[in-house]
Amino acid sequence: MTAPTKNGPPTPRSTAEQAAPSADAVPLHTPVIAWFEANARDLPWRRPEAGAWGVMVSEFMLQQTPVNRVLPVYEQWLARWPRPA
């Protein structure tokens, strides 16, 4: 974003100016976190034991595939390859 100057071209705004929330902004994170806690599905890659490998595998599989189709394949994959080679 740029800010106009009095006698010249616009100058870039600082990161702090760009990131500063307005005084009347409603905090969004509280209701989003509350909704997630009430509605989140129990998925294997969200569990602590999934580890980085399990999360990465799920990210690749979920890129353009619905969760219900990924679940059985994810379980089979990790049964066959529980950790990277």
PDB file of N, CA and C in Angstrom:
ATOM      1  N   MET A   1       0.845  -1.177   0.000  1.00  0.00           N
ATOM      2  CA  MET A   1       0.000   0.000   0.000  1.00  0.00           C
ATOM      3  C   MET A   1       0.886   1.233   0.000  1.00  0.00           C
ATOM      4  N   THR A   2       0.356   2.305  -0.503  1.00  0.00           N
ATOM      5  CA  THR A   2       1.129   3.532  -0.564  1.00  0.00           C
ATOM      6  C   THR A   2       0.346   4.670   0.043  1.00  0.00           C
ATOM      7  N   ALA A   3       1.092   5.633   0.561  1.00  0.00           N
ATOM      8  CA  ALA A   3       0.484   6.827   1.128  1.00  0.00           C
ATOM      9  C   ALA A   3       0.837   8.005   0.228  1.00  0.00           C
ATOM     10  N   PRO A   4      -0.131   8.843  -0.105  1.00  0.00           N
ATOM     11  CA  PRO A   4       0.184   9.987  -0.954  1.00  0.00           C
ATOM     12  C   PRO A   4       1.054  10.987  -0.193  1.00  0.00           C
ATOM     13  N   THR A   5       1.952  11.636  -0.915  1.00  0.00           N
ATOM     14  CA  THR A   5       2.777  12.679  -0.311  1.00  0.00           C
ATOM     15  C   THR A   5       2.309  14.025  -0.827  1.00  0.00           C
ATOM     16  N   LYS A   6       2.738  15.091  -0.134  1.00  0.00           N
ATOM     17  CA  LYS A   6       2.285  16.432  -0.493  1.00  0.00           C
ATOM     18  C   LYS A   6       2.771  16.841  -1.883  1.00  0.00           C
ATOM     19  N   ASN A   7       4.039  16.599  -2.165  1.00  0.00           N
ATOM     20  CA  ASN A   7       4.601  17.053  -3.439  1.00  0.00           C
ATOM     21  C   ASN A   7       5.339  15.935  -4.159  1.00  0.00           C
ATOM     22  N   GLY A   8       4.688  14.859  -4.419  1.00  0.00           N
ATOM     23  CA  GLY A   8       5.394  13.820  -5.142  1.00  0.00           C
ATOM     24  C   GLY A   8       4.612  12.527  -5.188  1.00  0.00           C
ATOM     25  N   PRO A   9       5.285  11.496  -5.666  1.00  0.00           N
ATOM     26  CA  PRO A   9       4.618  10.199  -5.790  1.00  0.00           C
ATOM     27  C   PRO A   9       4.357   9.586  -4.421  1.00  0.00           C
ATOM     28  N   PRO A  10       3.441   8.650  -4.367  1.00  0.00           N
ATOM     29  CA  PRO A  10       3.154   7.983  -3.101  1.00  0.00           C
ATOM     30  C   PRO A  10       4.386   7.240  -2.591  1.00  0.00           C
ATOM     31  N   THR A  11       4.492   7.166  -1.282  1.00  0.00           N
ATOM     32  CA  THR A  11       5.588   6.416  -0.660  1.00  0.00           C
ATOM     33  C   THR A  11       5.012   5.179   0.008  1.00  0.00           C
ATOM     34  N   PRO A  12       5.776   4.094   0.044  1.00  0.00           N
ATOM     35  CA  PRO A  12       5.267   2.871   0.686  1.00  0.00           C
ATOM     36  C   PRO A  12       5.006   3.095   2.172  1.00  0.00           C
ATOM     37  N   ARG A  13       3.935   2.496   2.662  1.00  0.00           N
ATOM     38  CA  ARG A  13       3.632   2.563   4.090  1.00  0.00           C
ATOM     39  C   ARG A  13       4.462   1.534   4.829  1.00  0.00           C
ATOM     40  N   SER A  14       4.717   1.820   6.088  1.00  0.00           N
ATOM     41  CA  SER A  14       5.487   0.874   6.896  1.00  0.00           C
ATOM     42  C   SER A  14       4.642  -0.358   7.195  1.00  0.00           C
ATOM     43  N   THR A  15       5.305  -1.432   7.561  1.00  0.00           N
ATOM     44  CA  THR A  15       4.604  -2.666   7.908  1.00  0.00           C
ATOM     45  C   THR A  15       3.680  -2.431   9.093  1.00  0.00           C
ATOM     46  N   ALA A  16       4.123  -1.640  10.059  1.00  0.00           N
ATOM     47  CA  ALA A  16       3.299  -1.360  11.239  1.00  0.00           C
ATOM     48  C   ALA A  16       2.012  -0.645  10.846  1.00  0.00           C
ATOM     49  N   GLU A  17       2.098   0.288   9.909  1.00  0.00           N
ATOM     50  CA  GLU A  17       0.897   0.993   9.459  1.00  0.00           C
ATOM     51  C   GLU A  17      -0.061   0.051   8.740  1.00  0.00           C
ATOM     52  N   GLN A  18       0.480  -0.868   7.950  1.00  0.00           N
ATOM     53  CA  GLN A  18      -0.355  -1.804   7.209  1.00  0.00           C
ATOM     54  C   GLN A  18      -1.041  -2.792   8.133  1.00  0.00           C
ATOM     55  N   ALA A  19      -0.364  -3.216   9.205  1.00  0.00           N
ATOM     56  CA  ALA A  19      -0.867  -4.271  10.070  1.00  0.00           C
ATOM     57  C   ALA A  19      -1.720  -3.754  11.223  1.00  0.00           C
ATOM     58  N   ALA A  20      -1.721  -2.460  11.470  1.00  0.00           N
ATOM     59  CA  ALA A  20      -2.440  -1.918  12.619  1.00  0.00           C
ATOM     60  C   ALA A  20      -3.946  -2.082  12.440  1.00  0.00           C
ATOM     61  N   PRO A  21      -4.619  -2.753  13.399  1.00  0.00           N
ATOM     62  CA  PRO A  21      -6.074  -2.904  13.299  1.00  0.00           C
ATOM     63  C   PRO A  21      -6.771  -1.597  13.656  1.00  0.00           C
ATOM     64  N   SER A  22      -7.946  -1.408  13.121  1.00  0.00           N
ATOM     65  CA  SER A  22      -8.703  -0.217  13.473  1.00  0.00           C
ATOM     66  C   SER A  22      -9.263  -0.374  14.880  1.00  0.00           C
ATOM     67  N   ALA A  23      -9.550   0.745  15.517  1.00  0.00           N
ATOM     68  CA  ALA A  23     -10.026   0.727  16.901  1.00  0.00           C
ATOM     69  C   ALA A  23     -11.374   0.025  17.032  1.00  0.00           C
ATOM     70  N   ASP A  24     -12.189   0.051  15.994  1.00  0.00           N
ATOM     71  CA  ASP A  24     -13.516  -0.557  16.063  1.00  0.00           C
ATOM     72  C   ASP A  24     -13.555  -1.981  15.501  1.00  0.00           C
ATOM     73  N   ALA A  25     -12.407  -2.543  15.211  1.00  0.00           N
ATOM     74  CA  ALA A  25     -12.367  -3.911  14.672  1.00  0.00           C
ATOM     75  C   ALA A  25     -12.835  -4.906  15.732  1.00  0.00           C
ATOM     76  N   VAL A  26     -13.666  -5.838  15.324  1.00  0.00           N
ATOM     77  CA  VAL A  26     -14.165  -6.873  16.228  1.00  0.00           C
ATOM     78  C   VAL A  26     -13.181  -8.032  16.208  1.00  0.00           C
ATOM     79  N   PRO A  27     -12.712  -8.473  17.394  1.00  0.00           N
ATOM     80  CA  PRO A  27     -11.797  -9.615  17.410  1.00  0.00           C
ATOM     81  C   PRO A  27     -12.480 -10.847  16.814  1.00  0.00           C
ATOM     82  N   LEU A  28     -11.890 -11.404  15.797  1.00  0.00           N
ATOM     83  CA  LEU A  28     -12.477 -12.540  15.104  1.00  0.00           C
ATOM     84  C   LEU A  28     -12.013 -13.868  15.679  1.00  0.00           C
ATOM     85  N   HIS A  29     -10.821 -13.894  16.256  1.00  0.00           N
ATOM     86  CA  HIS A  29     -10.254 -15.171  16.677  1.00  0.00           C
ATOM     87  C   HIS A  29     -11.064 -15.865  17.766  1.00  0.00           C
ATOM     88  N   THR A  30     -11.656 -15.131  18.687  1.00  0.00           N
ATOM     89  CA  THR A  30     -12.384 -15.761  19.791  1.00  0.00           C
ATOM     90  C   THR A  30     -13.567 -16.591  19.304  1.00  0.00           C
ATOM     91  N   PRO A  31     -14.477 -16.054  18.481  1.00  0.00           N
ATOM     92  CA  PRO A  31     -15.584 -16.905  18.017  1.00  0.00           C
ATOM     93  C   PRO A  31     -15.132 -18.026  17.081  1.00  0.00           C
ATOM     94  N   VAL A  32     -14.071 -17.796  16.311  1.00  0.00           N
ATOM     95  CA  VAL A  32     -13.585 -18.851  15.412  1.00  0.00           C
ATOM     96  C   VAL A  32     -13.034 -20.016  16.225  1.00  0.00           C
ATOM     97  N   ILE A  33     -12.235 -19.723  17.242  1.00  0.00           N
ATOM     98  CA  ILE A  33     -11.681 -20.784  18.093  1.00  0.00           C
ATOM     99  C   ILE A  33     -12.798 -21.508  18.835  1.00  0.00           C
ATOM    100  N   ALA A  34     -13.777 -20.769  19.334  1.00  0.00           N
ATOM    101  CA  ALA A  34     -14.903 -21.397  20.037  1.00  0.00           C
ATOM    102  C   ALA A  34     -15.680 -22.319  19.098  1.00  0.00           C
ATOM    103  N   TRP A  35     -15.913 -21.870  17.861  1.00  0.00           N
ATOM    104  CA  TRP A  35     -16.609 -22.713  16.890  1.00  0.00           C
ATOM    105  C   TRP A  35     -15.806 -23.982  16.612  1.00  0.00           C
ATOM    106  N   PHE A  36     -14.497 -23.851  16.417  1.00  0.00           N
ATOM    107  CA  PHE A  36     -13.656 -25.013  16.121  1.00  0.00           C
ATOM    108  C   PHE A  36     -13.694 -26.009  17.278  1.00  0.00           C
ATOM    109  N   GLU A  37     -13.597 -25.524  18.506  1.00  0.00           N
ATOM    110  CA  GLU A  37     -13.629 -26.424  19.665  1.00  0.00           C
ATOM    111  C   GLU A  37     -14.952 -27.179  19.752  1.00  0.00           C
ATOM    112  N   ALA A  38     -16.031 -26.556  19.344  1.00  0.00           N
ATOM    113  CA  ALA A  38     -17.344 -27.202  19.404  1.00  0.00           C
ATOM    114  C   ALA A  38     -17.620 -28.110  18.207  1.00  0.00           C
ATOM    115  N   ASN A  39     -17.008 -27.836  17.053  1.00  0.00           N
ATOM    116  CA  ASN A  39     -17.376 -28.528  15.815  1.00  0.00           C
ATOM    117  C   ASN A  39     -16.265 -29.298  15.118  1.00  0.00           C
ATOM    118  N   ALA A  40     -15.057 -29.226  15.612  1.00  0.00           N
ATOM    119  CA  ALA A  40     -13.925 -29.862  14.915  1.00  0.00           C
ATOM    120  C   ALA A  40     -14.108 -31.373  14.843  1.00  0.00           C
ATOM    121  N   ARG A  41     -13.807 -31.921  13.678  1.00  0.00           N
ATOM    122  CA  ARG A  41     -13.852 -33.373  13.519  1.00  0.00           C
ATOM    123  C   ARG A  41     -12.581 -33.981  14.103  1.00  0.00           C
ATOM    124  N   ASP A  42     -12.710 -35.184  14.624  1.00  0.00           N
ATOM    125  CA  ASP A  42     -11.544 -35.905  15.131  1.00  0.00           C
ATOM    126  C   ASP A  42     -10.857 -36.567  13.944  1.00  0.00           C
ATOM    127  N   LEU A  43      -9.796 -35.958  13.474  1.00  0.00           N
ATOM    128  CA  LEU A  43      -9.068 -36.472  12.318  1.00  0.00           C
ATOM    129  C   LEU A  43      -7.677 -36.914  12.765  1.00  0.00           C
ATOM    130  N   PRO A  44      -7.180 -38.019  12.219  1.00  0.00           N
ATOM    131  CA  PRO A  44      -5.919 -38.581  12.707  1.00  0.00           C
ATOM    132  C   PRO A  44      -4.730 -37.632  12.594  1.00  0.00           C
ATOM    133  N   TRP A  45      -4.695 -36.775  11.605  1.00  0.00           N
ATOM    134  CA  TRP A  45      -3.553 -35.870  11.448  1.00  0.00           C
ATOM    135  C   TRP A  45      -3.617 -34.690  12.397  1.00  0.00           C
ATOM    136  N   ARG A  46      -4.707 -34.532  13.135  1.00  0.00           N
ATOM    137  CA  ARG A  46      -4.794 -33.485  14.156  1.00  0.00           C
ATOM    138  C   ARG A  46      -4.345 -33.987  15.525  1.00  0.00           C
ATOM    139  N   ARG A  47      -4.153 -35.259  15.654  1.00  0.00           N
ATOM    140  CA  ARG A  47      -3.738 -35.835  16.935  1.00  0.00           C
ATOM    141  C   ARG A  47      -2.235 -35.634  17.135  1.00  0.00           C
ATOM    142  N   PRO A  48      -1.808 -35.485  18.388  1.00  0.00           N
ATOM    143  CA  PRO A  48      -0.377 -35.263  18.658  1.00  0.00           C
ATOM    144  C   PRO A  48       0.524 -36.368  18.125  1.00  0.00           C
ATOM    145  N   GLU A  49       0.052 -37.603  18.138  1.00  0.00           N
ATOM    146  CA  GLU A  49       0.894 -38.715  17.695  1.00  0.00           C
ATOM    147  C   GLU A  49       1.103 -38.742  16.177  1.00  0.00           C
ATOM    148  N   ALA A  50       0.388 -37.923  15.428  1.00  0.00           N
ATOM    149  CA  ALA A  50       0.559 -37.897  13.970  1.00  0.00           C
ATOM    150  C   ALA A  50       1.966 -37.445  13.596  1.00  0.00           C
ATOM    151  N   GLY A  51       2.494 -36.497  14.307  1.00  0.00           N
ATOM    152  CA  GLY A  51       3.831 -35.996  14.016  1.00  0.00           C
ATOM    153  C   GLY A  51       3.895 -35.251  12.694  1.00  0.00           C
ATOM    154  N   ALA A  52       5.069 -34.736  12.412  1.00  0.00           N
ATOM    155  CA  ALA A  52       5.260 -33.944  11.198  1.00  0.00           C
ATOM    156  C   ALA A  52       5.042 -34.780   9.939  1.00  0.00           C
ATOM    157  N   TRP A  53       5.482 -36.035   9.952  1.00  0.00           N
ATOM    158  CA  TRP A  53       5.323 -36.910   8.784  1.00  0.00           C
ATOM    159  C   TRP A  53       3.843 -37.109   8.459  1.00  0.00           C
ATOM    160  N   GLY A  54       3.046 -37.450   9.469  1.00  0.00           N
ATOM    161  CA  GLY A  54       1.619 -37.673   9.250  1.00  0.00           C
ATOM    162  C   GLY A  54       0.903 -36.428   8.769  1.00  0.00           C
ATOM    163  N   VAL A  55       1.279 -35.288   9.314  1.00  0.00           N
ATOM    164  CA  VAL A  55       0.662 -34.027   8.889  1.00  0.00           C
ATOM    165  C   VAL A  55       1.036 -33.722   7.439  1.00  0.00           C
ATOM    166  N   MET A  56       2.308 -33.924   7.081  1.00  0.00           N
ATOM    167  CA  MET A  56       2.731 -33.657   5.710  1.00  0.00           C
ATOM    168  C   MET A  56       2.013 -34.577   4.718  1.00  0.00           C
ATOM    169  N   VAL A  57       1.908 -35.853   5.061  1.00  0.00           N
ATOM    170  CA  VAL A  57       1.198 -36.800   4.197  1.00  0.00           C
ATOM    171  C   VAL A  57      -0.247 -36.337   4.008  1.00  0.00           C
ATOM    172  N   SER A  58      -0.897 -35.942   5.090  1.00  0.00           N
ATOM    173  CA  SER A  58      -2.290 -35.489   4.982  1.00  0.00           C
ATOM    174  C   SER A  58      -2.402 -34.235   4.125  1.00  0.00           C
ATOM    175  N   GLU A  59      -1.458 -33.315   4.250  1.00  0.00           N
ATOM    176  CA  GLU A  59      -1.492 -32.087   3.444  1.00  0.00           C
ATOM    177  C   GLU A  59      -1.423 -32.407   1.955  1.00  0.00           C
ATOM    178  N   PHE A  60      -0.535 -33.321   1.587  1.00  0.00           N
ATOM    179  CA  PHE A  60      -0.448 -33.702   0.171  1.00  0.00           C
ATOM    180  C   PHE A  60      -1.737 -34.371  -0.294  1.00  0.00           C
ATOM    181  N   MET A  61      -2.256 -35.283   0.497  1.00  0.00           N
ATOM    182  CA  MET A  61      -3.455 -36.027   0.100  1.00  0.00           C
ATOM    183  C   MET A  61      -4.697 -35.141   0.037  1.00  0.00           C
ATOM    184  N   LEU A  62      -4.761 -34.151   0.906  1.00  0.00           N
ATOM    185  CA  LEU A  62      -5.964 -33.319   1.002  1.00  0.00           C
ATOM    186  C   LEU A  62      -5.984 -32.141   0.028  1.00  0.00           C
ATOM    187  N   GLN A  63      -4.963 -31.980  -0.772  1.00  0.00           N
ATOM    188  CA  GLN A  63      -4.915 -30.801  -1.638  1.00  0.00           C
ATOM    189  C   GLN A  63      -6.131 -30.679  -2.550  1.00  0.00           C
ATOM    190  N   GLN A  64      -6.556 -31.762  -3.169  1.00  0.00           N
ATOM    191  CA  GLN A  64      -7.733 -31.681  -4.039  1.00  0.00           C
ATOM    192  C   GLN A  64      -8.612 -32.912  -3.877  1.00  0.00           C
ATOM    193  N   THR A  65      -8.633 -33.457  -2.672  1.00  0.00           N
ATOM    194  CA  THR A  65      -9.405 -34.668  -2.413  1.00  0.00           C
ATOM    195  C   THR A  65     -10.228 -34.463  -1.148  1.00  0.00           C
ATOM    196  N   PRO A  66     -11.496 -34.827  -1.138  1.00  0.00           N
ATOM    197  CA  PRO A  66     -12.322 -34.683   0.062  1.00  0.00           C
ATOM    198  C   PRO A  66     -11.799 -35.544   1.220  1.00  0.00           C
ATOM    199  N   VAL A  67     -12.020 -35.065   2.423  1.00  0.00           N
ATOM    200  CA  VAL A  67     -11.538 -35.744   3.630  1.00  0.00           C
ATOM    201  C   VAL A  67     -12.035 -37.183   3.698  1.00  0.00           C
ATOM    202  N   ASN A  68     -13.302 -37.427   3.396  1.00  0.00           N
ATOM    203  CA  ASN A  68     -13.843 -38.787   3.519  1.00  0.00           C
ATOM    204  C   ASN A  68     -13.162 -39.777   2.576  1.00  0.00           C
ATOM    205  N   ARG A  69     -12.585 -39.306   1.485  1.00  0.00           N
ATOM    206  CA  ARG A  69     -11.844 -40.199   0.578  1.00  0.00           C
ATOM    207  C   ARG A  69     -10.393 -40.360   1.011  1.00  0.00           C
ATOM    208  N   VAL A  70      -9.870 -39.380   1.730  1.00  0.00           N
ATOM    209  CA  VAL A  70      -8.475 -39.438   2.180  1.00  0.00           C
ATOM    210  C   VAL A  70      -8.313 -40.355   3.389  1.00  0.00           C
ATOM    211  N   LEU A  71      -9.277 -40.360   4.293  1.00  0.00           N
ATOM    212  CA  LEU A  71      -9.131 -41.101   5.553  1.00  0.00           C
ATOM    213  C   LEU A  71      -8.655 -42.543   5.386  1.00  0.00           C
ATOM    214  N   PRO A  72      -9.304 -43.389   4.589  1.00  0.00           N
ATOM    215  CA  PRO A  72      -8.829 -44.774   4.500  1.00  0.00           C
ATOM    216  C   PRO A  72      -7.447 -44.893   3.856  1.00  0.00           C
ATOM    217  N   VAL A  73      -7.187 -44.083   2.852  1.00  0.00           N
ATOM    218  CA  VAL A  73      -5.889 -44.139   2.175  1.00  0.00           C
ATOM    219  C   VAL A  73      -4.786 -43.640   3.102  1.00  0.00           C
ATOM    220  N   TYR A  74      -5.080 -42.614   3.879  1.00  0.00           N
ATOM    221  CA  TYR A  74      -4.120 -42.077   4.851  1.00  0.00           C
ATOM    222  C   TYR A  74      -3.714 -43.165   5.845  1.00  0.00           C
ATOM    223  N   GLU A  75      -4.708 -43.868   6.375  1.00  0.00           N
ATOM    224  CA  GLU A  75      -4.428 -44.942   7.339  1.00  0.00           C
ATOM    225  C   GLU A  75      -3.577 -46.041   6.694  1.00  0.00           C
ATOM    226  N   GLN A  76      -3.901 -46.434   5.471  1.00  0.00           N
ATOM    227  CA  GLN A  76      -3.125 -47.463   4.768  1.00  0.00           C
ATOM    228  C   GLN A  76      -1.694 -46.989   4.514  1.00  0.00           C
ATOM    229  N   TRP A  77      -1.552 -45.756   4.087  1.00  0.00           N
ATOM    230  CA  TRP A  77      -0.236 -45.196   3.785  1.00  0.00           C
ATOM    231  C   TRP A  77       0.654 -45.244   5.028  1.00  0.00           C
ATOM    232  N   LEU A  78       0.123 -44.753   6.155  1.00  0.00           N
ATOM    233  CA  LEU A  78       0.941 -44.715   7.365  1.00  0.00           C
ATOM    234  C   LEU A  78       1.191 -46.102   7.938  1.00  0.00           C
ATOM    235  N   ALA A  79       0.305 -47.043   7.677  1.00  0.00           N
ATOM    236  CA  ALA A  79       0.565 -48.421   8.101  1.00  0.00           C
ATOM    237  C   ALA A  79       1.734 -48.996   7.301  1.00  0.00           C
ATOM    238  N   ARG A  80       1.807 -48.644   6.028  1.00  0.00           N
ATOM    239  CA  ARG A  80       2.881 -49.170   5.174  1.00  0.00           C
ATOM    240  C   ARG A  80       4.181 -48.381   5.333  1.00  0.00           C
ATOM    241  N   TRP A  81       4.080 -47.053   5.430  1.00  0.00           N
ATOM    242  CA  TRP A  81       5.258 -46.190   5.582  1.00  0.00           C
ATOM    243  C   TRP A  81       5.067 -45.301   6.818  1.00  0.00           C
ATOM    244  N   PRO A  82       5.322 -45.815   8.018  1.00  0.00           N
ATOM    245  CA  PRO A  82       5.076 -45.050   9.244  1.00  0.00           C
ATOM    246  C   PRO A  82       6.009 -43.856   9.443  1.00  0.00           C
ATOM    247  N   ARG A  83       7.118 -43.832   8.726  1.00  0.00           N
ATOM    248  CA  ARG A  83       8.047 -42.699   8.812  1.00  0.00           C
ATOM    249  C   ARG A  83       8.752 -42.560   7.461  1.00  0.00           C
ATOM    250  N   PRO A  84       9.313 -41.382   7.205  1.00  0.00           N
ATOM    251  CA  PRO A  84       9.990 -41.207   5.912  1.00  0.00           C
ATOM    252  C   PRO A  84      11.229 -42.090   5.813  1.00  0.00           C
ATOM    253  N   ALA A  85      11.590 -42.456   4.606  1.00  0.00           N
ATOM    254  CA  ALA A  85      12.749 -43.333   4.388  1.00  0.00           C
ATOM    255  C   ALA A  85      14.045 -42.637   4.743  1.00  0.00           C
TER     256      ALA A  85
END
